């Protein structure tokens, strides 16, 4: 939420929330979630981070409007391959419910070996 982002330290914004490698849809989502102003930004570093996002998004949008220039991963990241949009525009996972695989899970610790055969019912 914008209220949380406005309080973050600039180092977190630059590292944990770096926008490198995001596609245009993700960049728009980041931009939409940013606050208009940041708390504790006396040196303007947080606002500069915000301006860099705006500049990158503007560049990507201009390329998109021209119909060329956006690389494939800038249009939609390959992580979304196989996901189909619903009528509302949301992404829906492409699960095949007819071929669900059942997996056995066994509780263990980092130091004790677990015999999977003993955990089956």
Short mmCIF file of C-alpha atoms in Angstrom, two decimals:
data_model
loop_
_atom_site.label_atom_id
_atom_site.label_comp_id
_atom_site.label_asym_id
_atom_site.label_seq_id
_atom_site.Cartn_x
_atom_site.Cartn_y
_atom_site.Cartn_z
CA UNK A 1 0.00 0.00 0.00
CA UNK A 2 1.12 3.54 -0.68
CA UNK A 3 0.96 4.32 3.05
CA UNK A 4 3.60 1.65 3.72
CA UNK A 5 5.77 2.55 0.75
CA UNK A 6 5.96 6.22 1.73
CA UNK A 7 7.64 5.24 5.03
CA UNK A 8 10.29 2.91 3.57
CA UNK A 9 13.98 3.67 3.65
CA UNK A 10 15.48 4.68 0.31
CA UNK A 11 17.91 1.74 0.44
CA UNK A 12 14.94 -0.66 0.54
CA UNK A 13 13.29 1.11 -2.38
CA UNK A 14 16.48 0.85 -4.45
CA UNK A 15 17.28 -2.78 -3.62
CA UNK A 16 14.29 -4.80 -2.43
CA UNK A 17 11.93 -2.91 -4.70
CA UNK A 18 14.12 -2.48 -7.76
CA UNK A 19 12.11 -2.46 -10.98
CA UNK A 20 14.79 -3.90 -13.25
CA UNK A 21 13.36 -6.64 -15.45
CA UNK A 22 9.69 -5.78 -14.91
CA UNK A 23 7.35 -5.84 -17.89
CA UNK A 24 5.11 -2.90 -18.78
CA UNK A 25 2.08 -4.32 -16.94
CA UNK A 26 4.14 -4.79 -13.77
CA UNK A 27 5.66 -1.30 -14.13
CA UNK A 28 2.17 0.20 -14.38
CA UNK A 29 1.14 -1.68 -11.24
CA UNK A 30 4.20 -0.40 -9.35
CA UNK A 31 3.54 3.16 -10.52
CA UNK A 32 -0.12 2.95 -9.46
CA UNK A 33 0.88 1.82 -5.97
CA UNK A 34 3.39 4.61 -5.29
CA UNK A 35 2.56 7.50 -2.98
CA UNK A 36 2.64 11.05 -4.31
CA UNK A 37 5.02 12.05 -1.50
CA UNK A 38 7.43 10.18 0.77
CA UNK A 39 8.08 10.57 4.49
CA UNK A 40 11.60 11.50 5.62
CA UNK A 41 12.90 12.43 2.17
CA UNK A 42 14.96 15.48 3.05
CA UNK A 43 17.57 14.81 0.36
CA UNK A 44 15.01 13.92 -2.34
CA UNK A 45 16.45 10.44 -2.92
CA UNK A 46 13.07 8.72 -2.63
CA UNK A 47 11.49 11.20 -5.04
CA UNK A 48 14.38 10.60 -7.45
CA UNK A 49 13.70 6.85 -7.27
CA UNK A 50 10.03 7.59 -8.08
CA UNK A 51 11.03 9.81 -11.04
CA UNK A 52 13.25 7.05 -12.42
CA UNK A 53 10.28 4.69 -12.41
CA UNK A 54 8.14 7.31 -14.13
CA UNK A 55 10.83 7.87 -16.79
CA UNK A 56 11.23 4.14 -17.47
CA UNK A 57 7.45 3.65 -17.66
CA UNK A 58 7.10 6.63 -20.03
CA UNK A 59 9.80 5.16 -22.29
CA UNK A 60 8.13 1.76 -22.31
CA UNK A 61 4.70 3.31 -22.98
CA UNK A 62 6.07 5.31 -25.93
CA UNK A 63 7.55 2.16 -27.42
CA UNK A 64 4.24 0.36 -26.91
CA UNK A 65 2.29 3.17 -28.62
CA UNK A 66 4.61 3.04 -31.64
CA UNK A 67 3.92 -0.68 -31.89
CA UNK A 68 7.58 -1.57 -31.87
CA UNK A 69 10.55 -1.35 -29.66
CA UNK A 70 9.35 -3.29 -26.63
CA UNK A 71 11.23 -6.52 -26.19
CA UNK A 72 9.15 -9.66 -25.67
CA UNK A 73 9.81 -9.72 -21.91
CA UNK A 74 8.94 -6.02 -21.67
CA UNK A 75 5.50 -6.70 -23.21
CA UNK A 76 4.76 -9.57 -20.83
CA UNK A 77 7.34 -11.40 -18.78
CA UNK A 78 7.89 -15.07 -19.63
CA UNK A 79 6.89 -15.99 -16.06
CA UNK A 80 3.27 -15.48 -17.19
CA UNK A 81 3.54 -17.92 -20.10
CA UNK A 82 0.59 -20.31 -20.10
CA UNK A 83 -1.62 -18.07 -18.00
CA UNK A 84 -4.84 -17.08 -19.68
CA UNK A 85 -6.69 -13.80 -19.01
CA UNK A 86 -10.28 -14.12 -17.75
CA UNK A 87 -13.13 -11.97 -19.07
CA UNK A 88 -12.37 -9.48 -16.28
CA UNK A 89 -8.73 -9.30 -17.42
CA UNK A 90 -7.23 -11.18 -14.47
CA UNK A 91 -4.84 -14.04 -15.10
CA UNK A 92 -6.07 -17.55 -14.54
CA UNK A 93 -3.74 -20.46 -13.95
CA UNK A 94 -3.90 -23.10 -16.66
CA UNK A 95 -4.47 -26.10 -14.38
CA UNK A 96 -5.59 -29.40 -15.83
CA UNK A 97 -7.89 -30.62 -13.07
CA UNK A 98 -8.30 -34.01 -14.77
CA UNK A 99 -4.62 -34.88 -14.20
CA UNK A 100 -3.93 -33.84 -10.62
CA UNK A 101 -0.87 -35.52 -9.09
CA UNK A 102 -1.05 -36.52 -5.44
CA UNK A 103 2.14 -35.91 -3.48
CA UNK A 104 3.13 -37.43 -0.14
CA UNK A 105 4.49 -34.93 2.35
CA UNK A 106 6.50 -35.97 5.39
CA UNK A 107 7.37 -33.78 8.34
CA UNK A 108 11.08 -33.84 9.12
CA UNK A 109 13.87 -31.82 10.59
CA UNK A 110 17.10 -30.72 8.98
CA UNK A 111 19.03 -33.44 10.82
CA UNK A 112 16.72 -36.47 11.02
CA UNK A 113 16.32 -38.64 7.91
CA UNK A 114 12.75 -39.53 6.94
CA UNK A 115 11.67 -42.82 5.40
CA UNK A 116 8.90 -41.85 2.97
CA UNK A 117 7.59 -45.42 2.84
CA UNK A 118 6.76 -45.28 6.59
CA UNK A 119 4.68 -42.13 6.10
CA UNK A 120 2.28 -43.69 3.55
CA UNK A 121 -1.10 -44.84 4.85
#
